[in-house]
Amino acid sequence: EVQLLESGGELVQPGGSLRLSCAVSGFSISSYTMSWVRQAPGKGLEWVSGIYGGSGRTFYADSVKGRFTISKDTSKNTVFLQMNSLRAEDTAVYYCAKDQVPDGIWTFDYWGQGTLVTVSS
Amino acid sequence: DIVMTQSPLSLPVTPGEPASISCRSSQSLYSKGNNYLDWYLQKPGQSPQLLIYLGSTRASGVPDRFSGSGSGTDFTLKISRVEAEDVGVYYCMQPLQTPLTFGGGTKVEIK
């Protein structure tokens, strides 16, 4: 059974840092593209970042480029999102999502339950 | 970046009646024989779930009352007969190129 479990969300001050984790089971992240998608309170969905399973090539939304870093540990089957220089507008529920096919077409067939990041003083 | 525009913003529906949601992209999503357009549903209090991919292919386990159509820049999600469990916010998304972009969402609620 495929499962994605995010963790690491918490209250952090503006300018601070946070690292989110997405521990997966039921498949290998070495084969599938993984993404982070966020949702600000009462707002819509925003894709944040993605990482290819095979090559590890990374991709970012302009809003987080230079501040966030996506990475993975295949031995732990876990994807990470390192978030630096956090701003109030980064406040959101952050979802981890799995691509439907191996290194495929950025279509997400499984999502985690999300972890809440709050940036506030 | 590709801009995705959905309409309507809100859609009150009567159970048993059909419903339709429109999604437009700022550039063509057609490439290599496929239309790169997905539909997701976020039910209240839940994570999003995949409904339709490549414009018209239902995801595993999705009831056949859901259908996707369209090509290029204009797409439609149709529910042939709305059921109470279909309430939530529907999003279109283009997976053609990064940054991936979502429409603003259409909230479907029961009248």
CSV table of N, CA, C and O in Angstrom, one decimal, chain A residues 27-105:
chain,number,residue,atom,x,y,z
A,27,PHE,N,6.4,2.1,-2.5
A,27,PHE,CA,7.1,2.3,-3.7
A,27,PHE,C,8.5,2.9,-3.4
A,27,PHE,O,8.8,3.3,-2.3
A,28,SER,N,9.3,3.0,-4.4
A,28,SER,CA,10.7,3.6,-4.3
A,28,SER,C,10.8,4.9,-4.9
A,28,SER,O,10.4,5.1,-6.1
A,29,ILE,N,11.2,5.9,-4.1
A,29,ILE,CA,11.4,7.3,-4.7
A,29,ILE,C,12.5,7.3,-5.7
A,29,ILE,O,12.7,8.3,-6.4
A,30,SER,N,13.3,6.2,-5.8
A,30,SER,CA,14.3,6.2,-6.9
A,30,SER,C,13.7,6.1,-8.2
A,30,SER,O,14.4,6.4,-9.2
A,31,SER,N,12.4,5.7,-8.3
A,31,SER,CA,11.8,5.5,-9.6
A,31,SER,C,10.8,6.6,-10.0
A,31,SER,O,10.4,6.7,-11.1
A,32,TYR,N,10.3,7.3,-9.0
A,32,TYR,CA,9.2,8.2,-9.2
A,32,TYR,C,9.5,9.7,-8.9
A,32,TYR,O,10.2,10.0,-7.9
A,33,THR,N,9.0,10.6,-9.8
A,33,THR,CA,9.1,12.0,-9.5
A,33,THR,C,8.3,12.3,-8.3
A,33,THR,O,7.2,11.8,-8.1
A,34,MET,N,8.8,13.1,-7.4
A,34,MET,CA,8.1,13.6,-6.2
A,34,MET,C,8.0,15.1,-6.2
A,34,MET,O,8.9,15.8,-6.6
A,35,SER,N,6.9,15.6,-5.7
A,35,SER,CA,6.7,17.0,-5.6
A,35,SER,C,6.2,17.5,-4.2
A,35,SER,O,5.6,16.7,-3.5
A,36,TRP,N,6.4,18.8,-4.0
A,36,TRP,CA,5.7,19.4,-2.9
A,36,TRP,C,4.8,20.5,-3.4
A,36,TRP,O,5.1,21.2,-4.3
A,37,VAL,N,3.5,20.4,-2.9
A,37,VAL,CA,2.5,21.3,-3.3
A,37,VAL,C,2.0,22.0,-2.0
A,37,VAL,O,1.7,21.3,-1.0
A,38,ARG,N,1.7,23.3,-2.0
A,38,ARG,CA,1.3,23.9,-0.8
A,38,ARG,C,-0.1,24.6,-1.0
A,38,ARG,O,-0.5,24.9,-2.2
A,39,GLN,N,-0.7,24.9,0.1
A,39,GLN,CA,-2.1,25.5,0.1
A,39,GLN,C,-2.1,26.5,1.3
A,39,GLN,O,-2.2,26.0,2.4
A,40,ALA,N,-2.1,27.7,1.0
A,40,ALA,CA,-2.3,28.8,2.0
A,40,ALA,C,-3.7,28.7,2.6
A,40,ALA,O,-4.6,28.2,1.9
A,41,PRO,N,-3.9,29.1,3.8
A,41,PRO,CA,-5.2,29.0,4.4
A,41,PRO,C,-6.3,29.6,3.6
A,41,PRO,O,-6.2,30.8,3.2
A,42,GLY,N,-7.3,28.8,3.3
A,42,GLY,CA,-8.4,29.3,2.5
A,42,GLY,C,-8.2,29.6,1.0
A,42,GLY,O,-9.0,30.1,0.3
A,43,LYS,N,-7.0,29.2,0.5
A,43,LYS,CA,-6.6,29.5,-0.8
A,43,LYS,C,-6.5,28.2,-1.7
A,43,LYS,O,-6.7,27.1,-1.2
A,44,GLY,N,-6.0,28.3,-2.9
A,44,GLY,CA,-5.9,27.2,-3.8
A,44,GLY,C,-4.6,26.5,-3.7
A,44,GLY,O,-3.8,26.8,-2.8
A,45,LEU,N,-4.3,25.6,-4.6
A,45,LEU,CA,-3.1,24.8,-4.6
A,45,LEU,C,-2.0,25.5,-5.4
A,45,LEU,O,-2.2,26.1,-6.5
A,46,GLU,N,-0.8,25.4,-4.9
A,46,GLU,CA,0.4,26.0,-5.6
A,46,GLU,C,1.5,24.9,-5.6
A,46,GLU,O,2.0,24.5,-4.5
A,47,TRP,N,2.0,24.5,-6.8
A,47,TRP,CA,3.1,23.6,-6.8
A,47,TRP,C,4.4,24.4,-6.4
A,47,TRP,O,4.6,25.5,-6.8
A,48,VAL,N,5.2,23.8,-5.6
A,48,VAL,CA,6.4,24.4,-5.0
A,48,VAL,C,7.7,23.9,-5.6
A,48,VAL,O,8.5,24.7,-6.1
A,49,SER,N,7.8,22.6,-5.7
A,49,SER,CA,9.1,22.0,-6.1
A,49,SER,C,8.9,20.5,-6.5
A,49,SER,O,8.0,19.9,-6.0
A,50,GLY,N,9.8,20.0,-7.3
A,50,GLY,CA,9.8,18.6,-7.7
A,50,GLY,C,11.2,18.1,-7.9
A,50,GLY,O,12.1,18.8,-8.1
A,51,ILE,N,11.3,16.7,-7.8
A,51,ILE,CA,12.6,16.1,-8.0
A,51,ILE,C,12.4,14.8,-8.7
A,51,ILE,O,11.5,14.0,-8.4
A,52,TYR,N,13.2,14.6,-9.8
A,52,TYR,CA,13.1,13.4,-10.6
A,52,TYR,C,13.6,12.2,-9.7
A,52,TYR,O,14.6,12.3,-9.0
A,53,GLY,N,13.0,11.0,-9.9
A,53,GLY,CA,13.4,9.9,-9.2
A,53,GLY,C,14.7,9.3,-9.6
A,53,GLY,O,15.6,9.0,-8.8
A,54,GLY,N,14.9,9.3,-10.9
A,54,GLY,CA,16.1,8.7,-11.5
A,54,GLY,C,17.3,9.6,-11.4
A,54,GLY,O,18.3,9.3,-10.7
A,55,SER,N,17.3,10.8,-12.0
A,55,SER,CA,18.4,11.6,-12.1
A,55,SER,C,18.6,12.5,-10.9
A,55,SER,O,19.7,13.1,-10.6
A,56,GLY,N,17.5,12.8,-10.2
A,56,GLY,CA,17.5,13.7,-9.0
A,56,GLY,C,17.5,15.1,-9.5
A,56,GLY,O,17.7,16.0,-8.6
A,57,ARG,N,17.2,15.4,-10.7
A,57,ARG,CA,17.1,16.8,-11.2
A,57,ARG,C,16.0,17.5,-10.4
A,57,ARG,O,14.9,16.9,-10.2
A,58,THR,N,16.2,18.7,-10.1
A,58,THR,CA,15.2,19.4,-9.3
A,58,THR,C,14.6,20.6,-10.0
A,58,THR,O,15.2,21.2,-11.0
A,59,PHE,N,13.4,21.0,-9.6
A,59,PHE,CA,12.6,22.0,-10.2
A,59,PHE,C,11.9,22.9,-9.1
A,59,PHE,O,11.6,22.3,-8.1
A,60,TYR,N,11.8,24.2,-9.4
A,60,TYR,CA,11.2,25.0,-8.3
A,60,TYR,C,10.3,26.1,-9.0
A,60,TYR,O,10.4,26.5,-10.1
A,61,ALA,N,9.3,26.5,-8.1
A,61,ALA,CA,8.5,27.6,-8.5
A,61,ALA,C,9.3,28.9,-8.3
A,61,ALA,O,10.2,28.9,-7.4
A,62,ASP,N,9.0,29.9,-9.1
A,62,ASP,CA,9.8,31.2,-8.9
A,62,ASP,C,9.7,31.7,-7.5
A,62,ASP,O,10.6,32.4,-7.0
A,63,SER,N,8.5,31.5,-6.9
A,63,SER,CA,8.3,32.1,-5.6
A,63,SER,C,9.2,31.5,-4.5
A,63,SER,O,9.3,32.2,-3.4
A,64,VAL,N,9.8,30.4,-4.7
A,64,VAL,CA,10.7,29.8,-3.7
A,64,VAL,C,12.1,29.6,-4.2
A,64,VAL,O,13.0,29.2,-3.4
A,65,LYS,N,12.4,29.8,-5.4
A,65,LYS,CA,13.7,29.6,-6.0
A,65,LYS,C,14.7,30.4,-5.2
A,65,LYS,O,14.6,31.6,-5.0
A,66,GLY,N,15.8,29.7,-4.9
A,66,GLY,CA,16.9,30.3,-4.1
A,66,GLY,C,16.7,30.3,-2.6
A,66,GLY,O,17.6,30.6,-1.8
A,67,ARG,N,15.5,29.9,-2.2
A,67,ARG,CA,15.2,29.9,-0.7
A,67,ARG,C,14.9,28.4,-0.3
A,67,ARG,O,15.2,28.1,0.8
A,68,PHE,N,14.3,27.7,-1.1
A,68,PHE,CA,13.9,26.3,-0.8
A,68,PHE,C,14.8,25.3,-1.6
A,68,PHE,O,15.2,25.6,-2.7
A,69,THR,N,15.0,24.2,-1.0
A,69,THR,CA,15.8,23.1,-1.6
A,69,THR,C,15.1,21.8,-1.4
A,69,THR,O,14.9,21.4,-0.3
A,70,ILE,N,14.9,21.1,-2.5
A,70,ILE,CA,14.3,19.8,-2.4
A,70,ILE,C,15.4,18.7,-2.5
A,70,ILE,O,16.4,18.9,-3.3
A,71,SER,N,15.3,17.7,-1.8
A,71,SER,CA,16.3,16.6,-1.8
A,71,SER,C,15.7,15.3,-1.4
A,71,SER,O,14.5,15.3,-1.1
A,72,LYS,N,16.4,14.2,-1.5
A,72,LYS,CA,15.9,12.9,-1.1
A,72,LYS,C,17.0,12.1,-0.6
A,72,LYS,O,18.2,12.2,-0.9
A,73,ASP,N,16.6,11.1,0.2
A,73,ASP,CA,17.4,10.1,0.8
A,73,ASP,C,16.8,8.7,0.4
A,73,ASP,O,15.8,8.3,1.0
A,74,THR,N,17.4,8.1,-0.7
A,74,THR,CA,16.8,6.9,-1.2
A,74,THR,C,16.9,5.8,-0.2
A,74,THR,O,16.0,4.9,-0.2
A,75,SER,N,17.9,5.8,0.7
A,75,SER,CA,18.1,4.7,1.6
A,75,SER,C,17.0,4.7,2.7
A,75,SER,O,16.6,3.7,3.3
A,76,LYS,N,16.4,5.9,2.9
A,76,LYS,CA,15.3,6.1,3.9
A,76,LYS,C,14.0,6.3,3.2
A,76,LYS,O,12.9,6.4,3.8
A,77,ASN,N,14.0,6.3,1.8
A,77,ASN,CA,12.8,6.5,1.0
A,77,ASN,C,12.0,7.7,1.5
A,77,ASN,O,10.8,7.7,1.7
A,78,THR,N,12.8,8.8,1.6
A,78,THR,CA,12.2,10.0,2.2
A,78,THR,C,12.7,11.2,1.3
A,78,THR,O,13.8,11.3,0.9
A,79,VAL,N,11.7,12.1,1.1
A,79,VAL,CA,12.0,13.4,0.4
A,79,VAL,C,11.9,14.5,1.4
A,79,VAL,O,11.1,14.5,2.3
A,80,PHE,N,12.8,15.5,1.1
A,80,PHE,CA,12.9,16.6,2.1
A,80,PHE,C,12.6,17.9,1.3
A,80,PHE,O,12.8,18.1,0.1
A,81,LEU,N,12.2,18.9,2.1
A,81,LEU,CA,12.1,20.3,1.6
A,81,LEU,C,12.7,21.2,2.6
A,81,LEU,O,12.2,21.4,3.7
A,82,GLN,N,13.9,21.7,2.3
A,82,GLN,CA,14.6,22.6,3.2
A,82,GLN,C,14.1,24.0,2.8
A,82,GLN,O,14.3,24.5,1.7
A,83,MET,N,13.6,24.7,3.8
A,83,MET,CA,13.0,26.1,3.6
A,83,MET,C,13.8,27.1,4.4
A,83,MET,O,13.8,27.0,5.6
A,84,ASN,N,14.4,28.0,3.7
A,84,ASN,CA,15.2,29.1,4.4
A,84,ASN,C,14.5,30.4,4.1
A,84,ASN,O,13.7,30.6,3.2
A,85,SER,N,15.0,31.4,4.8
A,85,SER,CA,14.5,32.8,4.6
A,85,SER,C,12.9,32.8,4.5
A,85,SER,O,12.4,33.4,3.6
A,86,LEU,N,12.3,32.2,5.4
A,86,LEU,CA,10.8,32.0,5.4
A,86,LEU,C,10.1,33.4,5.5
A,86,LEU,O,10.6,34.3,6.3
A,87,ARG,N,9.0,33.5,4.8
A,87,ARG,CA,8.2,34.7,4.8
A,87,ARG,C,6.8,34.4,5.2
A,87,ARG,O,6.4,33.2,5.2
A,88,ALA,N,6.1,35.4,5.6
A,88,ALA,CA,4.7,35.2,6.0
A,88,ALA,C,3.9,34.5,4.9
A,88,ALA,O,3.0,33.7,5.2
A,89,GLU,N,4.2,34.9,3.7
A,89,GLU,CA,3.4,34.3,2.6
A,89,GLU,C,3.8,32.8,2.3
A,89,GLU,O,3.1,32.2,1.4
A,90,ASP,N,4.7,32.3,3.0
A,90,ASP,CA,5.0,30.8,2.9
A,90,ASP,C,4.1,30.0,3.9
A,90,ASP,O,4.1,28.8,3.8
A,91,THR,N,3.3,30.7,4.7
A,91,THR,CA,2.4,30.0,5.6
A,91,THR,C,1.4,29.2,4.7
A,91,THR,O,0.7,29.7,3.9
A,92,ALA,N,1.3,27.9,5.0
A,92,ALA,CA,0.5,27.0,4.2
A,92,ALA,C,0.6,25.6,4.7
A,92,ALA,O,1.5,25.2,5.5
A,93,VAL,N,-0.4,24.8,4.3
A,93,VAL,CA,-0.2,23.3,4.4
A,93,VAL,C,0.6,22.8,3.3
A,93,VAL,O,0.3,23.2,2.1
A,94,TYR,N,1.7,22.1,3.6
A,94,TYR,CA,2.5,21.5,2.5
A,94,TYR,C,2.3,20.1,2.3
A,94,TYR,O,2.3,19.3,3.3
A,95,TYR,N,1.9,19.7,1.1
A,95,TYR,CA,1.6,18.3,0.7
A,95,TYR,C,2.8,17.8,-0.1
A,95,TYR,O,3.4,18.4,-0.9
A,96,CYS,N,3.0,16.5,0.2
A,96,CYS,CA,4.0,15.7,-0.6
A,96,CYS,C,3.1,14.9,-1.6
A,96,CYS,O,2.0,14.4,-1.2
A,97,ALA,N,3.6,14.8,-2.9
A,97,ALA,CA,2.8,14.1,-3.9
A,97,ALA,C,3.7,13.3,-4.8
A,97,ALA,O,4.8,13.7,-5.1
A,98,LYS,N,3.1,12.1,-5.2
A,98,LYS,CA,3.9,11.2,-6.0
A,98,LYS,C,3.4,11.2,-7.4
A,98,LYS,O,2.2,11.3,-7.7
A,99,ASP,N,4.3,11.1,-8.4
A,99,ASP,CA,3.9,11.0,-9.8
A,99,ASP,C,3.3,9.7,-10.0
A,99,ASP,O,3.6,8.7,-9.4
A,100,GLN,N,2.4,9.6,-11.0
A,100,GLN,CA,1.7,8.5,-11.4
A,100,GLN,C,2.5,7.4,-12.0
A,100,GLN,O,2.3,6.2,-11.8
A,101,VAL,N,3.4,7.8,-12.8
A,101,VAL,CA,4.3,6.8,-13.5
A,101,VAL,C,5.7,7.1,-13.3
A,101,VAL,O,6.1,8.2,-13.0
A,102,PRO,N,6.6,6.1,-13.4
A,102,PRO,CA,8.0,6.3,-13.1
A,102,PRO,C,8.6,7.4,-13.9
A,102,PRO,O,8.5,7.4,-15.2
A,103,ASP,N,9.2,8.4,-13.3
A,103,ASP,CA,9.7,9.6,-13.9
A,103,ASP,C,8.9,10.0,-15.1
A,103,ASP,O,9.3,10.1,-16.2
A,104,GLY,N,7.6,10.3,-14.8
A,104,GLY,CA,6.6,10.4,-15.8
A,104,GLY,C,6.2,11.9,-16.1
A,104,GLY,O,7.0,12.7,-16.4
A,105,ILE,N,4.9,12.1,-15.9
A,105,ILE,CA,4.3,13.3,-16.5
A,105,ILE,C,3.7,14.3,-15.5
A,105,ILE,O,2.8,15.0,-15.7
